[in-house]
Amino acid sequence: MTLPATTISPFLDPGPRTKANSLAILQLSRDNLLPVYLQPPTGEHDGYAEGAVVNTRYGSFPHSTMLNVPWGSQIRASKVDTGSRGRKRKRDGADDACREATGTGDKENEESPAAANEDSTAAVKTAVADTSGFIHILPPTPELWTTSLPHRTQVVYTPDYSYILHRIRARPGSVLIEAGAGSGSFTHASVRAVYNGYPAEGQRKGKVFSFEFHEQRYHMMKKELSDHGMDRLVHLTHRDVYNGGFLVDGKSPEADAVFLDLPAPWEALPHLSRRKPQTAPNSDGAVAEDNQTEWVSPLNPKKSVHICTFSPCIEQVTRTVSAMRRLGWVDIDMVEIANRKLHTSRERVGLNLNFDRGVNNSARDVEEALARLEEIESRSREHAAKPRDDDEDMESADEAAKLDTDANGNQAVAPGENGAPTTPPWMEGRLITRGEPEIKTHTSYLVFAVLPMEWTDEDEAAAAAKYPLGKEQKVIGAVDKLARKQERREQLQKVQGAGGRKARRKERDEKLGEAAA
């Protein structure tokens, strides 16, 4: 389902309402998201007279009920006829012979009304709302796509790629190189970060140059980018960057930022240099000859380039840092992100609370437990002191006392009576904070570095012409030592002419004396 070339990706501008032939995220529960391409109602689909239908544990939801509605709307489940699904199928001769022998062939060959119209272009049946079940429909964003995308590899989650894009300074108009597209989580986030319009012919706009070695993942990623309207913002290439480098059609992408999600990033780093790196000598000490006469760097020659490598093992980090230092990268830094959500709720604890859902019927503290024990002991003593014949009266009295007293033995007071304080149910209990049981991330080390801009003689001459030396005024280095001393003497003489230090001190002492008097 490829979007037209003039359509903006729904990840960048979803619009106020849902549209046909576009991606939407169905929120079944807080952590259960389902990506769906909304299809227009053009006729019976897969045995459903209502058209395309999404079946979930919360009910059935025809696509027609999810079109042209505001994002974030609640979609009610619908009643759909699933009885006609799969009734029409090809039967072999043995099945037909068996049905003729048993006399059931004519009856089973009768088609239901829905099955009879399977190949027709009849109007789509209007969906009827069900009594229960609902979902919410959300616009596609990189965060929601990361949670709901089909996993082909381990993905880069939101806490990681948000920090990475910040550190490598990905901004609108930047050109970013990504090696190891995988499932496309980082690709969608980086497109949103660098987007400043769709590039025209010969025009430089924000763009992502992505490289994927695995052929099957490459084709699946290519189709996803086309379906999402990002094929003009992402240039996806099937290549082994260890040997092939990062050039596109022999030309430099002139990248401002680089992200490497590779098993061995140190093997790809020699291709990310300003100049052609020297070839390492072999075991005999001889340097292999390279037939490449002209070196083309994939980096932007007019800016400093920021890089990030994503490695799960510290051994990979060690080799990557060594290669960066050898190739001239500076400001090398390693970061590990440990993101965890904290869920806050109120726990209702107390003996005076009913056995409701979410209530812990235990003593809130030691004082409440002691009060409960004293109440039980006092009732036991009263029960032991009374004659045996009055047992029935005592039981009836205890039942009445339970209705009129609380767990602490105090007289029960209705909420709001006699000025008694009333607490809303959502404010009762104590606040409890718990960490999420499952952390959606994985151990990884992020290595950041900067490759400075190469300073040429032309750049030095342009800077000297713009900021000439020797004509500065009143700055350190522009005035000699004797001139600064003379200037200081003149300033002191002006101060002394205005009264001097002794005069100011005398005036201050006089004011203090007057204040003390």
Short mmCIF file of C-alpha atoms in Angstrom, two decimals:
data_model
loop_
_atom_site.label_atom_id
_atom_site.label_comp_id
_atom_site.label_asym_id
_atom_site.label_seq_id
_atom_site.Cartn_x
_atom_site.Cartn_y
_atom_site.Cartn_z
CA MET A 1 0.00 0.00 0.00
CA THR A 2 2.18 2.81 -1.31
CA LEU A 3 1.19 6.39 -0.59
CA PRO A 4 1.11 8.91 -3.48
CA ALA A 5 4.30 10.88 -4.06
CA THR A 6 2.61 14.15 -3.08
CA THR A 7 1.31 12.83 0.26
CA ILE A 8 3.17 13.80 3.42
CA SER A 9 4.02 10.91 5.70
CA PRO A 10 1.49 10.38 8.52
CA PHE A 11 4.45 10.26 10.90
CA LEU A 12 5.17 13.91 10.07
CA ASP A 13 1.67 15.35 9.53
CA PRO A 14 -1.17 12.93 10.37
CA GLY A 15 -3.86 15.60 10.08
CA PRO A 16 -6.77 16.09 12.47
CA ARG A 17 -8.70 12.96 11.37
CA THR A 18 -8.05 9.45 10.19
CA LYS A 19 -7.84 8.81 6.46
CA ALA A 20 -8.14 5.77 4.22
CA ASN A 21 -5.00 4.00 2.98
CA SER A 22 -3.02 5.37 5.92
CA LEU A 23 -1.40 3.92 9.02
CA ALA A 24 -3.11 4.10 12.40
CA ILE A 25 -2.16 2.71 15.81
CA LEU A 26 -4.91 0.91 17.72
CA GLN A 27 -4.46 1.04 21.49
CA LEU A 28 -6.02 -2.11 22.90
CA SER A 29 -4.61 -1.48 26.38
CA ARG A 30 -1.87 0.64 27.90
CA ASP A 31 0.97 -1.58 26.67
CA ASN A 32 -0.80 -3.39 23.81
CA LEU A 33 -0.66 -1.49 20.51
CA LEU A 34 -1.58 -2.74 17.04
CA PRO A 35 -0.58 -1.00 13.76
CA VAL A 36 -3.30 -1.13 11.09
CA TYR A 37 -3.55 0.25 7.55
CA LEU A 38 -7.08 1.58 7.26
CA GLN A 39 -8.86 0.34 4.14
CA PRO A 40 -11.83 2.08 2.52
CA PRO A 41 -15.13 0.16 2.49
CA THR A 42 -15.32 -1.07 -1.12
CA GLY A 43 -17.23 -4.31 -0.63
CA GLU A 44 -17.17 -7.60 1.21
CA HIS A 45 -13.74 -8.45 2.54
CA ASP A 46 -12.62 -11.84 3.86
CA GLY A 47 -16.21 -12.94 4.41
CA TYR A 48 -17.29 -9.79 6.27
CA ALA A 49 -20.17 -7.81 4.80
CA GLU A 50 -18.90 -4.74 6.72
CA GLY A 51 -15.62 -4.75 4.79
CA ALA A 52 -12.19 -5.10 6.42
CA VAL A 53 -12.45 -5.96 10.13
CA VAL A 54 -9.91 -6.04 12.97
CA ASN A 55 -10.63 -8.83 15.47
CA THR A 56 -9.26 -8.44 19.00
CA ARG A 57 -10.00 -9.83 22.44
CA TYR A 58 -12.13 -6.74 23.04
CA GLY A 59 -14.39 -7.29 20.03
CA SER A 60 -14.53 -6.77 16.28
CA PHE A 61 -13.85 -3.37 14.76
CA PRO A 62 -14.66 -2.72 11.06
CA HIS A 63 -12.38 -0.24 9.31
CA SER A 64 -15.44 1.78 8.27
CA THR A 65 -16.01 2.74 11.93
CA MET A 66 -12.44 4.04 12.22
CA LEU A 67 -12.37 6.32 9.16
CA ASN A 68 -12.79 10.11 9.28
CA VAL A 69 -12.78 10.27 13.07
CA PRO A 70 -10.56 12.54 15.21
CA TRP A 71 -7.32 11.01 16.44
CA GLY A 72 -7.64 9.70 19.98
CA SER A 73 -11.31 8.77 19.56
CA GLN A 74 -12.81 5.82 21.36
CA ILE A 75 -14.06 3.20 18.90
CA ARG A 76 -16.85 0.89 20.06
CA ALA A 77 -16.89 -2.75 19.04
CA SER A 78 -19.39 -3.82 16.36
CA LYS A 79 -21.54 -6.87 15.72
CA VAL A 80 -20.25 -8.64 12.62
CA ASP A 81 -21.37 -11.83 10.91
CA THR A 82 -18.54 -14.35 11.02
CA GLY A 83 -20.69 -17.34 10.02
CA SER A 84 -20.04 -16.98 6.30
CA ARG A 85 -16.25 -16.98 6.60
CA GLY A 86 -14.64 -20.00 4.96
CA ARG A 87 -17.84 -21.60 3.70
CA LYS A 88 -16.87 -21.37 0.05
CA ARG A 89 -13.88 -23.53 -0.62
CA LYS A 90 -12.79 -25.85 -3.35
CA ARG A 91 -13.76 -29.45 -2.77
CA ASP A 92 -12.17 -32.40 -4.51
CA GLY A 93 -14.09 -35.24 -6.18
CA ALA A 94 -13.94 -37.56 -3.17
CA ASP A 95 -15.65 -34.95 -0.98
CA ASP A 96 -18.41 -34.41 -3.56
CA ALA A 97 -18.96 -38.15 -3.94
CA CYS A 98 -19.19 -38.57 -0.18
CA ARG A 99 -21.72 -35.76 0.11
CA GLU A 100 -23.85 -37.19 -2.71
CA ALA A 101 -23.86 -40.60 -0.98
CA THR A 102 -24.95 -39.13 2.32
CA GLY A 103 -27.43 -36.71 0.76
CA THR A 104 -25.91 -33.67 2.40
CA GLY A 105 -24.27 -32.17 -0.63
CA ASP A 106 -27.20 -30.06 -1.82
CA LYS A 107 -27.86 -28.68 1.64
CA GLU A 108 -24.27 -27.69 2.32
CA ASN A 109 -23.83 -26.23 -1.14
CA GLU A 110 -26.51 -23.69 -0.36
CA GLU A 111 -24.71 -20.40 0.23
CA SER A 112 -25.55 -17.90 2.88
CA PRO A 113 -26.60 -14.40 1.76
CA ALA A 114 -23.18 -13.03 2.71
CA ALA A 115 -21.36 -15.81 0.83
CA ALA A 116 -23.53 -15.36 -2.24
CA ASN A 117 -22.38 -11.76 -2.52
CA GLU A 118 -18.69 -12.55 -1.96
CA ASP A 119 -17.61 -11.62 -5.46
CA SER A 120 -20.17 -8.92 -5.99
CA THR A 121 -19.76 -5.20 -5.58
CA ALA A 122 -22.81 -4.74 -3.35
CA ALA A 123 -22.93 -1.93 -0.84
CA VAL A 124 -21.06 -2.43 2.38
CA LYS A 125 -23.19 -3.38 5.34
CA THR A 126 -23.44 -0.71 8.00
CA ALA A 127 -21.73 -1.75 11.22
CA VAL A 128 -23.94 -2.05 14.31
CA ALA A 129 -22.38 -1.14 17.63
CA ASP A 130 -21.98 -3.90 20.20
CA THR A 131 -22.87 -3.61 23.86
CA SER A 132 -19.30 -3.80 25.19
CA GLY A 133 -15.68 -3.48 24.15
CA PHE A 134 -13.77 -0.47 22.85
CA ILE A 135 -10.33 0.66 21.69
CA HIS A 136 -8.65 4.01 21.00
CA ILE A 137 -7.20 5.04 17.64
CA LEU A 138 -3.95 7.01 17.75
CA PRO A 139 -1.83 8.76 15.11
CA PRO A 140 1.45 7.08 14.17
CA THR A 141 4.52 8.46 15.91
CA PRO A 142 8.05 7.04 16.21
CA GLU A 143 7.38 6.27 19.88
CA LEU A 144 4.20 4.29 19.17
CA TRP A 145 5.78 2.62 16.14
CA THR A 146 8.72 1.46 18.25
CA THR A 147 6.29 -0.23 20.65
CA SER A 148 4.10 -1.85 17.99
CA LEU A 149 6.39 -2.55 15.01
CA PRO A 150 7.04 -6.12 13.80
CA HIS A 151 10.41 -7.09 15.28
CA ARG A 152 12.97 -8.34 12.80
CA THR A 153 15.94 -7.57 15.04
CA GLN A 154 16.51 -6.06 18.46
CA VAL A 155 15.26 -2.48 18.21
CA VAL A 156 16.57 0.81 19.59
CA TYR A 157 13.95 1.96 22.09
CA THR A 158 12.77 5.50 22.75
CA PRO A 159 15.00 6.25 25.81
CA ASP A 160 18.06 5.34 23.75
CA TYR A 161 17.33 7.03 20.42
CA SER A 162 16.02 10.24 22.01
CA TYR A 163 19.35 10.69 23.82
CA ILE A 164 21.34 9.63 20.75
CA LEU A 165 19.65 12.14 18.45
CA HIS A 166 20.32 14.86 21.02
CA ARG A 167 24.00 14.03 21.38
CA ILE A 168 24.74 13.74 17.64
CA ARG A 169 22.90 17.06 17.11
CA ALA A 170 20.34 15.79 14.60
CA ARG A 171 18.21 18.80 13.70
CA PRO A 172 16.00 19.92 10.79
CA GLY A 173 18.14 20.03 7.67
CA SER A 174 20.81 17.60 8.91
CA VAL A 175 22.02 14.67 6.85
CA LEU A 176 22.38 11.49 8.88
CA ILE A 177 24.06 8.19 8.06
CA GLU A 178 22.62 5.06 9.69
CA ALA A 179 24.26 1.66 9.35
CA GLY A 180 22.16 -1.30 10.45
CA ALA A 181 18.54 -0.36 9.75
CA GLY A 182 17.15 -3.52 11.36
CA SER A 183 13.47 -3.06 12.22
CA GLY A 184 13.42 0.66 11.44
CA SER A 185 12.83 2.07 14.92
CA PHE A 186 15.74 4.52 14.83
CA THR A 187 15.08 5.29 11.15
CA HIS A 188 11.59 6.66 11.81
CA ALA A 189 12.80 8.73 14.77
CA SER A 190 15.75 10.17 12.83
CA VAL A 191 13.53 11.14 9.89
CA ARG A 192 11.33 13.20 12.19
CA ALA A 193 14.42 14.83 13.72
CA VAL A 194 16.01 15.93 10.39
CA TYR A 195 12.82 16.65 8.42
CA ASN A 196 12.50 20.18 7.01
CA GLY A 197 10.63 19.39 3.80
CA TYR A 198 10.78 16.87 0.99
CA PRO A 199 13.88 17.45 -1.17
CA ALA A 200 13.44 18.34 -4.82
CA GLU A 201 15.86 17.58 -7.64
CA GLY A 202 19.29 18.99 -6.78
CA GLN A 203 18.07 20.43 -3.47
CA ARG A 204 19.66 19.66 -0.11
CA LYS A 205 17.18 18.93 2.66
CA GLY A 206 17.23 16.88 5.80
CA LYS A 207 17.69 13.24 4.82
CA VAL A 208 18.69 9.84 6.22
CA PHE A 209 21.05 7.53 4.35
CA SER A 210 20.41 4.06 5.76
CA PHE A 211 22.42 0.91 5.02
CA GLU A 212 21.30 -2.68 5.65
CA PHE A 213 23.33 -5.81 4.96
CA HIS A 214 20.59 -8.46 5.36
CA GLU A 215 18.73 -8.76 2.04
CA GLN A 216 15.38 -9.93 3.42
CA ARG A 217 15.30 -7.19 6.03
CA TYR A 218 16.29 -4.69 3.36
CA HIS A 219 13.26 -5.54 1.18
CA MET A 220 10.86 -5.47 4.15
CA MET A 221 12.27 -2.13 5.27
CA LYS A 222 11.98 -0.78 1.72
CA LYS A 223 8.27 -1.65 1.61
CA GLU A 224 7.60 -0.12 5.04
CA LEU A 225 9.24 3.17 4.10
CA SER A 226 7.17 3.32 0.92
CA ASP A 227 3.96 2.57 2.82
CA HIS A 228 4.77 5.29 5.35
CA GLY A 229 5.59 7.95 2.74
CA MET A 230 9.26 8.15 3.75
CA ASP A 231 10.91 6.78 0.63
CA ARG A 232 11.93 10.30 -0.47
CA LEU A 233 13.37 11.11 2.97
CA VAL A 234 15.30 7.87 3.48
CA HIS A 235 17.77 6.50 0.94
CA LEU A 236 18.00 2.80 1.82
CA THR A 237 20.94 0.83 0.42
CA HIS A 238 21.65 -2.90 0.57
CA ARG A 239 25.40 -3.05 1.28
CA ASP A 240 28.12 -4.37 3.52
CA VAL A 241 29.55 -1.12 4.86
CA TYR A 242 32.65 -2.87 6.21
CA ASN A 243 33.90 -3.28 2.65
CA GLY A 244 31.68 -1.01 0.55
CA GLY A 245 31.77 2.17 2.62
CA PHE A 246 29.07 4.83 2.78
CA LEU A 247 29.12 6.50 -0.64
CA VAL A 248 25.85 6.63 -2.60
CA ASP A 249 26.23 6.13 -6.36
CA GLY A 250 29.86 7.14 -6.01
CA LYS A 251 28.96 10.48 -4.44
CA SER A 252 29.35 11.71 -0.88
CA PRO A 253 26.19 12.11 1.26
CA GLU A 254 28.03 14.91 3.14
CA ALA A 255 26.65 13.67 6.44
CA ASP A 256 26.58 15.80 9.58
CA ALA A 257 25.79 12.92 11.98
CA VAL A 258 26.47 9.16 12.00
CA PHE A 259 24.85 6.29 13.90
CA LEU A 260 26.38 2.81 13.72
CA ASP A 261 24.39 -0.17 15.03
CA LEU A 262 26.88 -2.80 13.90
CA PRO A 263 28.56 -5.83 15.50
CA ALA A 264 32.02 -4.46 14.63
CA PRO A 265 31.85 -0.67 14.20
CA TRP A 266 35.65 -0.34 14.24
CA GLU A 267 35.75 -2.03 10.81
CA ALA A 268 33.46 0.65 9.34
CA LEU A 269 35.19 3.64 10.95
CA PRO A 270 38.04 3.87 8.36
CA HIS A 271 35.42 4.78 5.74
CA LEU A 272 34.28 7.71 7.95
CA SER A 273 37.38 9.86 7.65
CA ARG A 274 38.29 13.24 6.23
CA ARG A 275 41.17 11.77 4.28
CA LYS A 276 42.07 8.35 3.05
CA PRO A 277 43.40 6.35 6.04
CA GLN A 278 46.74 4.64 5.69
CA THR A 279 46.66 0.93 4.94
CA ALA A 280 47.97 -1.24 7.75
CA PRO A 281 51.04 -3.36 6.86
CA ASN A 282 50.61 -7.10 6.47
CA SER A 283 52.51 -9.84 8.30
CA ASP A 284 55.56 -9.37 6.03
CA GLY A 285 55.72 -5.66 6.80
CA ALA A 286 54.70 -4.62 3.29
CA VAL A 287 51.87 -2.20 2.64
CA ALA A 288 49.24 -3.45 0.20
CA GLU A 289 48.71 -1.34 -2.88
CA ASP A 290 45.35 0.36 -3.30
CA ASN A 291 44.16 1.09 -6.81
CA GLN A 292 41.79 3.81 -5.61
CA THR A 293 43.34 7.06 -6.80
CA GLU A 294 40.84 9.52 -5.37
CA TRP A 295 39.44 9.43 -1.86
CA VAL A 296 35.85 10.67 -1.39
CA SER A 297 34.77 11.25 2.18
CA PRO A 298 31.08 10.65 3.06
CA LEU A 299 31.25 13.41 5.70
CA ASN A 300 30.38 17.08 5.43
CA PRO A 301 33.65 18.99 4.89
CA LYS A 302 32.24 22.26 6.27
CA LYS A 303 31.08 21.05 9.69
CA SER A 304 32.21 18.95 12.61
CA VAL A 305 30.66 15.48 12.47
CA HIS A 306 29.16 13.76 15.53
CA ILE A 307 29.00 9.98 15.74
CA CYS A 308 27.40 7.37 18.00
CA THR A 309 28.04 3.63 18.04
CA PHE A 310 25.64 1.16 19.66
CA SER A 311 27.40 -1.85 21.20
CA PRO A 312 26.09 -4.45 23.70
CA CYS A 313 29.53 -5.60 24.96
CA ILE A 314 32.32 -3.67 26.65
CA GLU A 315 34.88 -5.49 24.49
CA GLN A 316 33.30 -3.93 21.42
CA VAL A 317 33.48 -0.53 23.09
CA THR A 318 37.20 -0.97 23.77
CA ARG A 319 38.04 -1.76 20.15
CA THR A 320 35.79 1.03 18.88
CA VAL A 321 37.44 3.65 21.10
CA SER A 322 40.91 2.51 20.00
CA ALA A 323 39.94 2.86 16.34
CA MET A 324 38.44 6.32 16.97
CA ARG A 325 41.60 7.60 18.63
CA ARG A 326 43.72 6.28 15.78
CA LEU A 327 41.52 7.97 13.16
CA GLY A 328 41.45 11.41 14.81
CA TRP A 329 38.09 11.43 16.62
CA VAL A 330 38.01 13.58 19.76
CA ASP A 331 35.73 14.10 22.79
CA ILE A 332 35.17 10.34 23.03
CA ASP A 333 32.57 9.51 25.66
CA MET A 334 30.73 6.31 26.65
CA VAL A 335 27.21 6.38 28.13
CA GLU A 336 24.90 3.65 29.41
CA ILE A 337 21.18 4.46 29.68
CA ALA A 338 19.12 2.68 32.35
CA ASN A 339 15.53 3.88 31.93
CA ARG A 340 12.78 2.61 34.20
CA LYS A 341 9.21 3.77 34.73
CA LEU A 342 7.80 4.24 38.24
CA HIS A 343 4.10 3.54 38.83
CA THR A 344 2.54 5.46 41.72
CA SER A 345 -0.69 4.37 43.39
CA ARG A 346 -2.48 4.54 46.74
CA GLU A 347 -2.68 1.50 48.96
CA ARG A 348 -5.68 1.47 51.30
CA VAL A 349 -4.66 -0.23 54.52
CA GLY A 350 -6.70 -0.41 57.72
CA LEU A 351 -8.98 -2.55 59.82
CA ASN A 352 -11.82 -0.06 59.50
CA LEU A 353 -12.06 -0.50 55.71
CA ASN A 354 -14.42 -2.92 54.04
CA PHE A 355 -13.25 -5.89 52.05
CA ASP A 356 -13.28 -3.95 48.80
CA ARG A 357 -11.06 -4.48 45.80
CA GLY A 358 -7.61 -3.07 46.38
CA VAL A 359 -8.01 -2.88 50.17
CA ASN A 360 -5.53 -4.51 52.52
CA ASN A 361 -7.49 -5.44 55.66
CA SER A 362 -4.61 -5.40 58.09
CA ALA A 363 -3.50 -3.05 60.84
CA ARG A 364 -2.23 0.24 59.54
CA ASP A 365 0.27 0.64 62.39
CA VAL A 366 1.05 -0.69 65.86
CA GLU A 367 -1.45 1.59 67.59
CA GLU A 368 -4.31 0.31 65.47
CA ALA A 369 -3.28 -3.30 66.13
CA LEU A 370 -3.14 -2.69 69.91
CA ALA A 371 -6.54 -1.01 69.87
CA ARG A 372 -7.97 -4.01 68.07
CA LEU A 373 -6.46 -6.41 70.62
CA GLU A 374 -7.82 -4.36 73.55
CA GLU A 375 -11.28 -4.43 71.98
CA ILE A 376 -11.16 -8.21 71.58
CA GLU A 377 -9.92 -8.71 75.16
CA SER A 378 -12.60 -6.42 76.61
CA ARG A 379 -15.32 -8.31 74.81
CA SER A 380 -13.87 -11.60 75.99
CA ARG A 381 -13.94 -10.40 79.61
CA GLU A 382 -17.54 -9.22 79.25
CA HIS A 383 -18.48 -12.54 77.74
CA ALA A 384 -16.82 -14.45 80.59
CA ALA A 385 -18.51 -12.30 83.28
CA LYS A 386 -22.05 -12.80 82.00
CA PRO A 387 -24.17 -15.88 82.94
CA ARG A 388 -24.41 -18.72 80.49
CA ASP A 389 -28.15 -18.17 80.03
CA ASP A 390 -27.52 -14.74 78.57
CA ASP A 391 -25.41 -15.97 75.69
CA GLU A 392 -28.07 -15.28 73.14
CA ASP A 393 -28.58 -11.75 74.47
CA MET A 394 -24.85 -11.14 74.38
CA GLU A 395 -24.59 -12.28 70.75
CA SER A 396 -27.40 -9.95 69.74
CA ALA A 397 -25.74 -7.12 71.65
CA ASP A 398 -22.42 -7.80 69.94
CA GLU A 399 -24.05 -7.67 66.57
CA ALA A 400 -25.63 -4.34 67.42
CA ALA A 401 -22.30 -3.04 68.71
CA LYS A 402 -20.58 -4.02 65.49
CA LEU A 403 -23.04 -1.92 63.58
CA ASP A 404 -22.60 1.09 65.88
CA THR A 405 -18.82 1.04 66.40
CA ASP A 406 -15.81 1.01 64.12
CA ALA A 407 -12.74 -1.24 64.28
CA ASN A 408 -11.18 0.87 67.04
CA GLY A 409 -14.26 0.65 69.27
CA ASN A 410 -15.30 4.24 68.60
CA GLN A 411 -18.84 5.24 67.88
CA ALA A 412 -19.47 5.18 64.15
CA VAL A 413 -20.25 8.55 62.64
CA ALA A 414 -21.69 9.04 59.21
CA PRO A 415 -19.49 10.97 56.78
CA GLY A 416 -19.95 14.66 57.25
CA GLU A 417 -21.92 14.42 60.53
CA ASN A 418 -20.94 16.49 63.56
CA GLY A 419 -18.13 18.11 61.63
CA ALA A 420 -16.33 14.80 61.07
CA PRO A 421 -13.70 15.12 58.31
CA THR A 422 -14.49 13.42 55.03
CA THR A 423 -11.72 12.08 52.79
CA PRO A 424 -12.33 11.29 49.11
CA PRO A 425 -11.83 7.61 48.26
CA TRP A 426 -8.99 8.42 45.87
CA MET A 427 -7.10 10.18 48.69
CA GLU A 428 -7.38 7.38 51.22
CA GLY A 429 -4.39 5.23 52.05
CA ARG A 430 -0.71 5.82 51.49
CA LEU A 431 1.21 6.43 48.32
CA ILE A 432 3.13 3.43 47.00
CA THR A 433 5.70 3.69 44.22
CA ARG A 434 6.76 0.55 42.35
CA GLY A 435 9.07 0.07 39.40
CA GLU A 436 7.76 -1.52 36.24
CA PRO A 437 8.15 -5.32 36.28
CA GLU A 438 9.49 -5.53 32.72
CA ILE A 439 11.93 -2.97 31.35
CA LYS A 440 11.63 -2.56 27.58
CA THR A 441 15.26 -1.97 26.83
CA HIS A 442 18.44 -3.98 26.64
CA THR A 443 21.98 -3.56 27.84
CA SER A 444 23.89 -1.33 25.49
CA TYR A 445 26.81 1.07 25.55
CA LEU A 446 26.71 4.28 23.54
CA VAL A 447 30.05 5.68 22.39
CA PHE A 448 30.00 9.31 21.25
CA ALA A 449 32.78 11.20 19.48
CA VAL A 450 33.39 14.27 17.32
CA LEU A 451 35.47 14.60 14.18
CA PRO A 452 36.47 18.29 13.85
CA MET A 453 36.31 20.20 10.65
CA GLU A 454 39.52 20.09 8.64
CA TRP A 455 41.15 23.58 8.73
CA THR A 456 42.76 24.45 5.38
CA ASP A 457 44.91 27.38 4.29
CA GLU A 458 41.91 28.94 2.54
CA ASP A 459 39.93 28.82 5.80
CA GLU A 460 42.81 30.42 7.66
CA ALA A 461 43.06 33.25 5.11
CA ALA A 462 39.29 33.87 5.23
CA ALA A 463 39.32 34.02 9.04
CA ALA A 464 42.31 36.41 9.02
CA ALA A 465 40.52 38.69 6.58
CA LYS A 466 37.35 38.70 8.65
CA TYR A 467 39.10 39.07 12.03
CA PRO A 468 42.37 41.00 11.39
CA LEU A 469 45.07 40.89 14.06
CA GLY A 470 46.85 43.94 15.54
CA LYS A 471 43.92 46.38 15.36
CA GLU A 472 42.13 45.40 18.55
CA GLN A 473 41.46 48.06 21.19
CA LYS A 474 41.30 47.77 24.98
CA VAL A 475 41.85 44.02 25.05
CA ILE A 476 44.62 42.06 26.71
CA GLY A 477 47.54 41.86 24.31
CA ALA A 478 46.60 44.94 22.28
CA VAL A 479 48.14 47.46 24.74
CA ASP A 480 51.66 47.16 26.13
CA LYS A 481 52.51 46.98 29.81
CA LEU A 482 53.65 50.60 30.23
CA ALA A 483 50.47 51.95 28.65
CA ARG A 484 48.31 49.88 31.03
CA LYS A 485 50.26 51.19 34.06
CA GLN A 486 49.82 54.77 32.93
CA GLU A 487 46.11 54.23 32.45
CA ARG A 488 45.86 52.80 35.95
CA ARG A 489 47.66 55.84 37.45
CA GLU A 490 45.26 58.22 35.78
CA GLN A 491 42.30 56.34 37.20
CA LEU A 492 43.76 56.50 40.73
CA GLN A 493 44.39 60.24 40.43
CA LYS A 494 40.76 60.81 39.48
CA VAL A 495 39.61 58.89 42.54
CA GLN A 496 41.96 60.78 44.85
CA GLY A 497 40.87 64.10 43.37
CA ALA A 498 37.30 63.28 44.33
CA GLY A 499 38.29 63.02 48.02
CA GLY A 500 40.52 60.06 48.27
CA ARG A 501 40.25 56.92 50.36
CA LYS A 502 40.81 58.65 53.70
CA ALA A 503 38.01 61.12 53.05
CA ARG A 504 35.59 58.36 52.16
CA ARG A 505 36.55 56.38 55.26
CA LYS A 506 36.06 59.43 57.49
CA GLU A 507 32.64 60.10 55.97
CA ARG A 508 31.63 56.51 56.56
CA ASP A 509 32.73 56.62 60.24
CA GLU A 510 30.70 59.80 60.80
CA LYS A 511 27.59 58.14 59.43
CA LEU A 512 28.08 55.12 61.67
CA GLY A 513 28.51 57.40 64.71
CA GLU A 514 25.30 59.26 63.96
CA ALA A 515 23.43 56.00 63.54
CA ALA A 516 24.76 54.71 66.89
CA ALA A 517 23.74 57.93 68.69
#
